[in-house]
Amino acid sequence: MEIGVSTFVETTPDAITGEVISHAQRIREVVEEIVLADQVGLDVFGVGEHHREDFAASSPAVVLAAAASQTQRIRLTSAVTVLSSADPVRVFQDFATLDAISNGRAEIMAGRGSFIESFPLFGYDLKDYDELFDQKLELLLKIRESEKVSWEGGHRPAIQNLGVYPRPVQNPLPVWIGSGGSRDSVIRAGLLGLPLVLAIIGGRPLQFEPLVRLYKKAAEHAGHDVSKLPVASHSHGFIAESNEVAAEKFFPPTQQVMSKLGRERGWGMYDRESFDAARSFEGALYVGDTKTVAEKIIQLRKNVGVTRFMLHCPVGTMPHDDVMRAIELLGKEVAPIVREEITRWEAKRNCC
């Protein structure tokens, strides 16, 4: 069971003071958070790509590379790379370079993204949303497979037997598929034999179990070894010394961000009742003390089949010290509880 952190490098106004920190400061803070995550024994850190004012990381590979030379073991991934509006050649080159700097710890999490700002920014039409992702993913996997590439598609100039460099330390460079939970996306990941990341940020996490089964069924149908295909979750959360402290610190920035997105996308306002329901044991928020969060992760592993858990922290702007403390608690206290219980549970299943 791998445990890690993901971030969108938020620069929203502070929910209490209204202060907005600079993109530069927040990027530097995230590098410190990655270094700490490595020091406390976490397995993976993900940085998401966005192209809007309230998120500072338009180039996750660069942020991750800044931390790569200061870390030893932690894996470094995008979360996600918006592949539909990116050039797969450049994506591969960036993450192969990150792989070199980190000596084989880079990963690409490819997704469509839930924000659309990158499409007009890079000259793409949203009517091609699905086709763009399919073609870009095909090219990315071809580059990963072979040093010399020949490829032709409708949304990028053709490549005829050209080399793509540098080549990564890892062969193959890991490519995960990020999914918001659609059947089509999990089936695609399974048929391609690619690891799957589910954004479990609403509803009941246990409701995602049929999607994991569908993913594995598709992979098995395509002839892939299901036992070698990991499944990850990306879930909002925060850890503090008590459930009450965690909730009181995490609710204001979460409400601010979710309400803003609600206004943009036509959702209702995010209130405390919704928040408290989501942080219940059956809910999708992993907010609380170390025991509470550990128990929820264990439940997710045992009942959904997730083998990597990524705590998305913060949601909105939170004090850097609070985020650092949450990462420390995740690595030093939550992760050992989860790993010990899952090891014991798997040993019992295998022998009986």
Short mmCIF file of C-alpha atoms in Angstrom, two decimals:
data_model
loop_
_atom_site.label_atom_id
_atom_site.label_comp_id
_atom_site.label_asym_id
_atom_site.label_seq_id
_atom_site.Cartn_x
_atom_site.Cartn_y
_atom_site.Cartn_z
CA MET A 1 0.00 0.00 0.00
CA GLU A 2 1.57 3.25 -1.17
CA ILE A 3 0.66 6.52 0.54
CA GLY A 4 1.38 10.02 -0.69
CA VAL A 5 0.21 13.57 -1.27
CA SER A 6 -1.07 15.59 -4.20
CA THR A 7 -1.49 19.33 -4.65
CA PHE A 8 -2.72 21.83 -7.21
CA VAL A 9 -0.40 24.51 -5.77
CA GLU A 10 -3.33 26.72 -4.81
CA THR A 11 -3.07 30.50 -4.58
CA THR A 12 -6.67 31.32 -3.72
CA PRO A 13 -7.30 34.18 -1.27
CA ASP A 14 -6.95 33.12 2.35
CA ALA A 15 -10.47 32.34 3.57
CA ILE A 16 -9.90 34.23 6.83
CA THR A 17 -7.61 37.15 5.95
CA GLY A 18 -8.21 37.52 2.22
CA GLU A 19 -4.45 37.60 1.64
CA VAL A 20 -3.20 36.16 -1.64
CA ILE A 21 0.34 34.80 -1.70
CA SER A 22 2.40 35.01 -4.86
CA HIS A 23 2.74 32.14 -7.29
CA ALA A 24 6.48 32.15 -6.61
CA GLN A 25 6.06 31.78 -2.85
CA ARG A 26 3.55 28.96 -3.18
CA ILE A 27 5.75 27.06 -5.63
CA ARG A 28 8.68 27.32 -3.22
CA GLU A 29 6.46 26.08 -0.39
CA VAL A 30 5.41 23.05 -2.43
CA VAL A 31 9.04 22.12 -3.02
CA GLU A 32 9.51 22.19 0.78
CA GLU A 33 6.41 19.99 1.16
CA ILE A 34 7.80 17.43 -1.30
CA VAL A 35 11.13 17.33 0.54
CA LEU A 36 9.34 16.79 3.86
CA ALA A 37 7.15 14.06 2.37
CA ASP A 38 10.30 12.23 1.34
CA GLN A 39 11.87 12.67 4.78
CA VAL A 40 8.84 11.21 6.61
CA GLY A 41 8.72 8.14 4.39
CA LEU A 42 5.83 8.84 2.03
CA ASP A 43 5.83 7.02 -1.30
CA VAL A 44 4.66 9.55 -3.87
CA PHE A 45 3.97 13.25 -4.40
CA GLY A 46 1.81 14.57 -7.24
CA VAL A 47 1.52 18.09 -8.67
CA GLY A 48 -1.44 18.99 -10.86
CA GLU A 49 -1.32 21.08 -14.05
CA HIS A 50 -3.57 24.14 -14.28
CA HIS A 51 -3.61 27.33 -16.32
CA ARG A 52 -5.53 29.80 -14.19
CA GLU A 53 -4.75 32.47 -11.62
CA ASP A 54 -5.70 30.49 -8.52
CA PHE A 55 -3.31 27.58 -9.22
CA ALA A 56 0.42 28.21 -9.62
CA ALA A 57 1.70 25.03 -11.31
CA SER A 58 1.28 25.21 -15.08
CA SER A 59 4.41 23.03 -15.43
CA PRO A 60 4.41 20.19 -12.87
CA ALA A 61 7.60 18.63 -14.24
CA VAL A 62 9.57 21.77 -13.43
CA VAL A 63 8.22 21.95 -9.86
CA LEU A 64 8.94 18.25 -9.33
CA ALA A 65 12.43 18.61 -10.79
CA ALA A 66 13.18 21.34 -8.25
CA ALA A 67 12.49 18.80 -5.51
CA ALA A 68 14.07 15.81 -7.25
CA SER A 69 17.66 16.65 -6.37
CA GLN A 70 16.67 17.28 -2.73
CA THR A 71 14.89 13.94 -2.27
CA GLN A 72 16.02 10.33 -2.18
CA ARG A 73 13.13 7.89 -2.46
CA ILE A 74 9.76 9.50 -3.07
CA ARG A 75 8.17 9.05 -6.50
CA LEU A 76 7.31 12.25 -8.38
CA THR A 77 4.24 12.45 -10.59
CA SER A 78 1.96 14.89 -12.35
CA ALA A 79 -1.59 14.88 -11.00
CA VAL A 80 -2.64 15.29 -13.78
CA THR A 81 -0.89 16.26 -17.00
CA VAL A 82 -3.65 17.68 -19.21
CA LEU A 83 -2.60 15.58 -22.17
CA SER A 84 -5.39 16.68 -24.52
CA SER A 85 -3.93 20.19 -24.80
CA ALA A 86 -0.25 19.22 -24.50
CA ASP A 87 2.34 17.98 -26.98
CA PRO A 88 3.09 14.34 -26.08
CA VAL A 89 6.65 14.69 -27.39
CA ARG A 90 7.34 17.53 -24.98
CA VAL A 91 5.53 15.78 -22.13
CA PHE A 92 7.71 12.72 -22.58
CA GLN A 93 10.89 14.80 -22.81
CA ASP A 94 10.03 16.75 -19.66
CA PHE A 95 9.31 13.66 -17.59
CA ALA A 96 12.24 11.71 -19.02
CA THR A 97 14.40 14.62 -17.87
CA LEU A 98 12.74 14.50 -14.45
CA ASP A 99 13.40 10.76 -14.42
CA ALA A 100 17.10 11.42 -15.01
CA ILE A 101 17.34 14.05 -12.26
CA SER A 102 15.51 11.81 -9.78
CA ASN A 103 17.31 8.63 -10.93
CA GLY A 104 14.18 6.75 -11.94
CA ARG A 105 11.39 8.20 -9.78
CA ALA A 106 9.25 10.08 -12.35
CA GLU A 107 5.71 9.20 -13.38
CA ILE A 108 3.15 10.74 -15.72
CA MET A 109 -0.50 10.82 -14.70
CA ALA A 110 -2.32 11.57 -17.94
CA GLY A 111 -5.85 12.94 -17.89
CA ARG A 112 -8.31 15.19 -19.62
CA GLY A 113 -8.40 17.57 -16.65
CA SER A 114 -11.52 19.01 -15.06
CA PHE A 115 -10.61 22.57 -16.09
CA ILE A 116 -10.64 23.74 -19.70
CA GLU A 117 -8.47 26.90 -19.65
CA SER A 118 -5.60 25.16 -21.43
CA PHE A 119 -7.64 24.46 -24.58
CA PRO A 120 -8.02 28.04 -25.87
CA LEU A 121 -4.58 28.90 -24.46
CA PHE A 122 -2.89 26.36 -26.72
CA GLY A 123 -5.27 26.69 -29.65
CA TYR A 124 -7.48 23.62 -29.28
CA ASP A 125 -11.22 23.32 -29.82
CA LEU A 126 -13.32 21.76 -27.06
CA LYS A 127 -15.43 19.98 -29.65
CA ASP A 128 -12.38 17.74 -30.18
CA TYR A 129 -12.13 16.97 -26.44
CA ASP A 130 -12.39 13.16 -26.68
CA GLU A 131 -10.48 12.73 -29.93
CA LEU A 132 -7.61 14.88 -28.70
CA PHE A 133 -7.05 12.73 -25.64
CA ASP A 134 -7.21 9.46 -27.58
CA GLN A 135 -4.70 10.61 -30.19
CA LYS A 136 -2.32 12.27 -27.74
CA LEU A 137 -2.31 9.20 -25.50
CA GLU A 138 -1.61 6.94 -28.48
CA LEU A 139 1.40 9.07 -29.41
CA LEU A 140 2.71 9.27 -25.84
CA LEU A 141 2.64 5.48 -25.54
CA LYS A 142 4.38 5.08 -28.91
CA ILE A 143 7.17 7.40 -27.76
CA ARG A 144 7.47 5.46 -24.54
CA GLU A 145 7.69 2.18 -26.46
CA SER A 146 10.32 3.14 -29.02
CA GLU A 147 13.21 5.57 -29.39
CA LYS A 148 12.32 6.19 -33.05
CA VAL A 149 8.71 7.08 -33.70
CA SER A 150 6.43 7.14 -36.71
CA TRP A 151 2.92 8.44 -36.07
CA GLU A 152 0.12 10.28 -37.83
CA GLY A 153 -3.01 11.84 -36.37
CA GLY A 154 -5.47 14.60 -37.03
CA HIS A 155 -4.45 17.15 -34.42
CA ARG A 156 -0.67 17.22 -34.63
CA PRO A 157 1.88 17.14 -37.48
CA ALA A 158 2.96 13.61 -38.37
CA ILE A 159 6.27 12.14 -37.20
CA GLN A 160 8.26 9.95 -39.56
CA ASN A 161 10.96 7.81 -37.93
CA LEU A 162 12.25 10.54 -35.63
CA GLY A 163 14.01 10.03 -32.30
CA VAL A 164 12.67 11.45 -29.04
CA TYR A 165 15.25 12.23 -26.36
CA PRO A 166 16.33 11.94 -23.62
CA ARG A 167 15.31 8.38 -22.89
CA PRO A 168 14.25 7.79 -19.29
CA VAL A 169 16.01 5.78 -16.61
CA GLN A 170 12.89 3.64 -16.18
CA ASN A 171 11.87 1.41 -19.05
CA PRO A 172 9.03 1.91 -19.46
CA LEU A 173 8.43 5.33 -17.93
CA PRO A 174 5.26 4.84 -15.83
CA VAL A 175 2.11 6.34 -17.36
CA TRP A 176 -1.07 6.31 -15.27
CA ILE A 177 -4.57 7.22 -16.44
CA GLY A 178 -6.41 9.72 -14.26
CA SER A 179 -10.18 9.28 -14.18
CA GLY A 180 -13.04 11.18 -12.63
CA GLY A 181 -14.98 7.94 -12.49
CA SER A 182 -16.44 7.43 -15.96
CA ARG A 183 -16.88 3.88 -17.24
CA ASP A 184 -15.22 4.71 -20.55
CA SER A 185 -12.03 5.99 -18.92
CA VAL A 186 -11.57 3.00 -16.64
CA ILE A 187 -12.24 0.59 -19.51
CA ARG A 188 -9.67 2.42 -21.66
CA ALA A 189 -7.07 2.18 -18.90
CA GLY A 190 -7.77 -1.51 -18.44
CA LEU A 191 -7.61 -2.36 -22.14
CA LEU A 192 -4.29 -0.52 -22.43
CA GLY A 193 -2.91 -2.19 -19.30
CA LEU A 194 -2.16 1.16 -17.66
CA PRO A 195 -2.39 1.91 -13.93
CA LEU A 196 -5.55 3.77 -12.90
CA VAL A 197 -6.04 6.80 -10.63
CA LEU A 198 -9.57 7.56 -9.48
CA ALA A 199 -10.48 11.05 -8.27
CA ILE A 200 -12.64 10.06 -5.29
CA ILE A 201 -13.74 13.49 -4.11
CA GLY A 202 -17.48 13.09 -3.62
CA GLY A 203 -20.18 10.62 -2.69
CA ARG A 204 -19.22 7.38 -0.96
CA PRO A 205 -15.80 5.92 -1.79
CA LEU A 206 -17.18 2.38 -1.60
CA GLN A 207 -19.33 3.19 -4.64
CA PHE A 208 -16.14 3.15 -6.74
CA GLU A 209 -15.61 -0.58 -6.21
CA PRO A 210 -17.65 -1.57 -9.32
CA LEU A 211 -15.43 0.72 -11.41
CA VAL A 212 -12.31 -1.02 -10.12
CA ARG A 213 -13.88 -4.38 -10.99
CA LEU A 214 -14.74 -3.07 -14.47
CA TYR A 215 -11.16 -1.84 -14.93
CA LYS A 216 -9.72 -5.22 -13.96
CA LYS A 217 -12.20 -7.07 -16.15
CA ALA A 218 -11.19 -4.94 -19.16
CA ALA A 219 -7.50 -5.50 -18.41
CA GLU A 220 -8.00 -9.24 -18.09
CA HIS A 221 -9.98 -9.29 -21.34
CA ALA A 222 -7.04 -7.60 -23.09
CA GLY A 223 -4.60 -10.18 -21.76
CA HIS A 224 -2.90 -8.05 -19.10
CA ASP A 225 -1.74 -9.38 -15.74
CA VAL A 226 -4.23 -7.76 -13.38
CA SER A 227 -2.06 -8.50 -10.34
CA LYS A 228 0.55 -6.08 -11.69
CA LEU A 229 -1.86 -3.18 -12.27
CA PRO A 230 -2.08 -0.75 -9.33
CA VAL A 231 -5.13 1.39 -8.61
CA ALA A 232 -4.80 4.73 -6.86
CA SER A 233 -7.19 7.23 -5.31
CA HIS A 234 -6.83 10.99 -5.18
CA SER A 235 -8.93 12.26 -2.26
CA HIS A 236 -9.25 15.58 -0.44
CA GLY A 237 -8.18 15.62 3.18
CA PHE A 238 -6.27 17.09 6.10
CA ILE A 239 -4.78 15.70 9.30
CA ALA A 240 -4.39 17.39 12.68
CA GLU A 241 -4.09 16.44 16.35
CA SER A 242 -7.86 15.97 16.69
CA ASN A 243 -10.91 15.57 14.47
CA GLU A 244 -12.27 18.89 15.67
CA VAL A 245 -9.09 20.85 14.94
CA ALA A 246 -8.74 19.24 11.53
CA ALA A 247 -12.33 20.12 10.60
CA GLU A 248 -12.12 23.71 11.84
CA LYS A 249 -8.90 24.35 9.90
CA PHE A 250 -9.92 22.58 6.70
CA PHE A 251 -13.53 23.73 6.30
CA PRO A 252 -13.05 27.47 5.53
CA PRO A 253 -10.65 27.07 2.57
CA THR A 254 -12.56 24.05 1.29
CA GLN A 255 -15.86 25.93 1.42
CA GLN A 256 -14.31 28.89 -0.37
CA VAL A 257 -12.91 26.81 -3.24
CA MET A 258 -15.88 24.50 -3.64
CA SER A 259 -18.35 27.38 -3.57
CA LYS A 260 -16.35 29.27 -6.20
CA LEU A 261 -16.27 26.19 -8.44
CA GLY A 262 -19.96 25.77 -7.74
CA ARG A 263 -20.68 29.25 -9.08
CA GLU A 264 -18.60 28.52 -12.19
CA ARG A 265 -20.19 25.14 -12.88
CA GLY A 266 -23.73 25.57 -11.65
CA TRP A 267 -23.49 23.56 -8.43
CA GLY A 268 -25.09 24.55 -5.15
CA MET A 269 -23.15 26.37 -2.45
CA TYR A 270 -20.91 24.19 -0.27
CA ASP A 271 -22.08 24.33 3.36
CA ARG A 272 -20.96 22.89 6.69
CA GLU A 273 -23.59 20.17 6.57
CA SER A 274 -22.17 18.86 3.29
CA PHE A 275 -18.65 19.06 4.70
CA ASP A 276 -19.52 17.15 7.88
CA ALA A 277 -21.34 14.47 5.92
CA ALA A 278 -18.30 14.05 3.65
CA ARG A 279 -15.90 13.65 6.60
CA SER A 280 -18.02 10.89 8.15
CA PHE A 281 -16.59 7.38 8.01
CA GLU A 282 -18.49 6.60 4.80
CA GLY A 283 -17.72 9.95 3.15
CA ALA A 284 -15.05 11.02 0.68
CA LEU A 285 -13.21 13.58 2.86
CA TYR A 286 -10.20 12.21 4.75
CA VAL A 287 -10.24 14.86 7.46
CA GLY A 288 -9.43 14.12 11.08
CA ASP A 289 -6.84 12.82 13.48
CA THR A 290 -4.35 10.13 12.52
CA LYS A 291 -6.52 7.24 13.72
CA THR A 292 -9.59 8.44 11.81
CA VAL A 293 -7.73 8.99 8.54
CA ALA A 294 -5.85 5.70 8.83
CA GLU A 295 -9.09 3.76 9.39
CA LYS A 296 -10.70 5.36 6.33
CA ILE A 297 -7.70 4.53 4.13
CA ILE A 298 -7.73 0.93 5.38
CA GLN A 299 -11.43 0.66 4.56
CA LEU A 300 -10.73 1.98 1.06
CA ARG A 301 -8.00 -0.59 0.49
CA LYS A 302 -10.01 -3.53 1.78
CA ASN A 303 -13.30 -2.71 0.07
CA VAL A 304 -12.41 -0.86 -3.13
CA GLY A 305 -9.04 -2.38 -3.97
CA VAL A 306 -7.01 0.84 -4.00
CA THR A 307 -3.28 0.13 -3.66
CA ARG A 308 -2.08 3.76 -3.63
CA PHE A 309 -3.71 6.55 -1.64
CA MET A 310 -2.95 10.21 -2.36
CA LEU A 311 -4.16 12.79 0.14
CA HIS A 312 -4.94 15.99 -1.72
CA CYS A 313 -3.88 18.73 0.68
CA PRO A 314 -4.60 21.58 0.87
CA VAL A 315 -7.87 22.42 -0.87
CA GLY A 316 -7.61 26.17 -1.20
CA THR A 317 -5.05 28.24 0.66
CA MET A 318 -3.94 27.05 4.11
CA PRO A 319 -0.99 28.13 6.26
CA HIS A 320 2.15 26.40 5.05
CA ASP A 321 2.96 25.23 8.59
CA ASP A 322 -0.42 23.47 8.84
CA VAL A 323 0.14 21.68 5.53
CA MET A 324 3.63 20.64 6.61
CA ARG A 325 2.26 19.28 9.89
CA ALA A 326 -0.42 17.28 8.02
CA ILE A 327 2.26 15.76 5.77
CA GLU A 328 4.37 14.89 8.81
CA LEU A 329 1.42 13.18 10.52
CA LEU A 330 0.54 11.31 7.32
CA GLY A 331 4.06 9.96 6.98
CA LYS A 332 5.02 9.31 10.58
CA GLU A 333 1.72 8.15 12.07
CA VAL A 334 -0.95 7.35 9.48
CA ALA A 335 1.20 5.45 6.98
CA PRO A 336 2.69 3.00 9.54
CA ILE A 337 -0.80 2.15 10.87
CA VAL A 338 -2.13 1.54 7.36
CA ARG A 339 0.85 -0.47 6.15
CA GLU A 340 0.89 -2.70 9.22
CA GLU A 341 -2.81 -3.48 9.02
CA ILE A 342 -2.80 -4.07 5.25
CA THR A 343 0.24 -6.34 5.52
CA ARG A 344 -1.50 -8.37 8.21
CA TRP A 345 -4.76 -8.48 6.25
CA GLU A 346 -3.10 -9.58 3.01
CA ALA A 347 -1.07 -12.27 4.79
CA LYS A 348 -4.27 -13.65 6.31
CA ARG A 349 -6.05 -13.64 2.93
CA ASN A 350 -3.15 -15.39 1.19
CA CYS A 351 -2.77 -18.16 3.77
CA CYS A 352 -6.47 -18.84 4.29
#
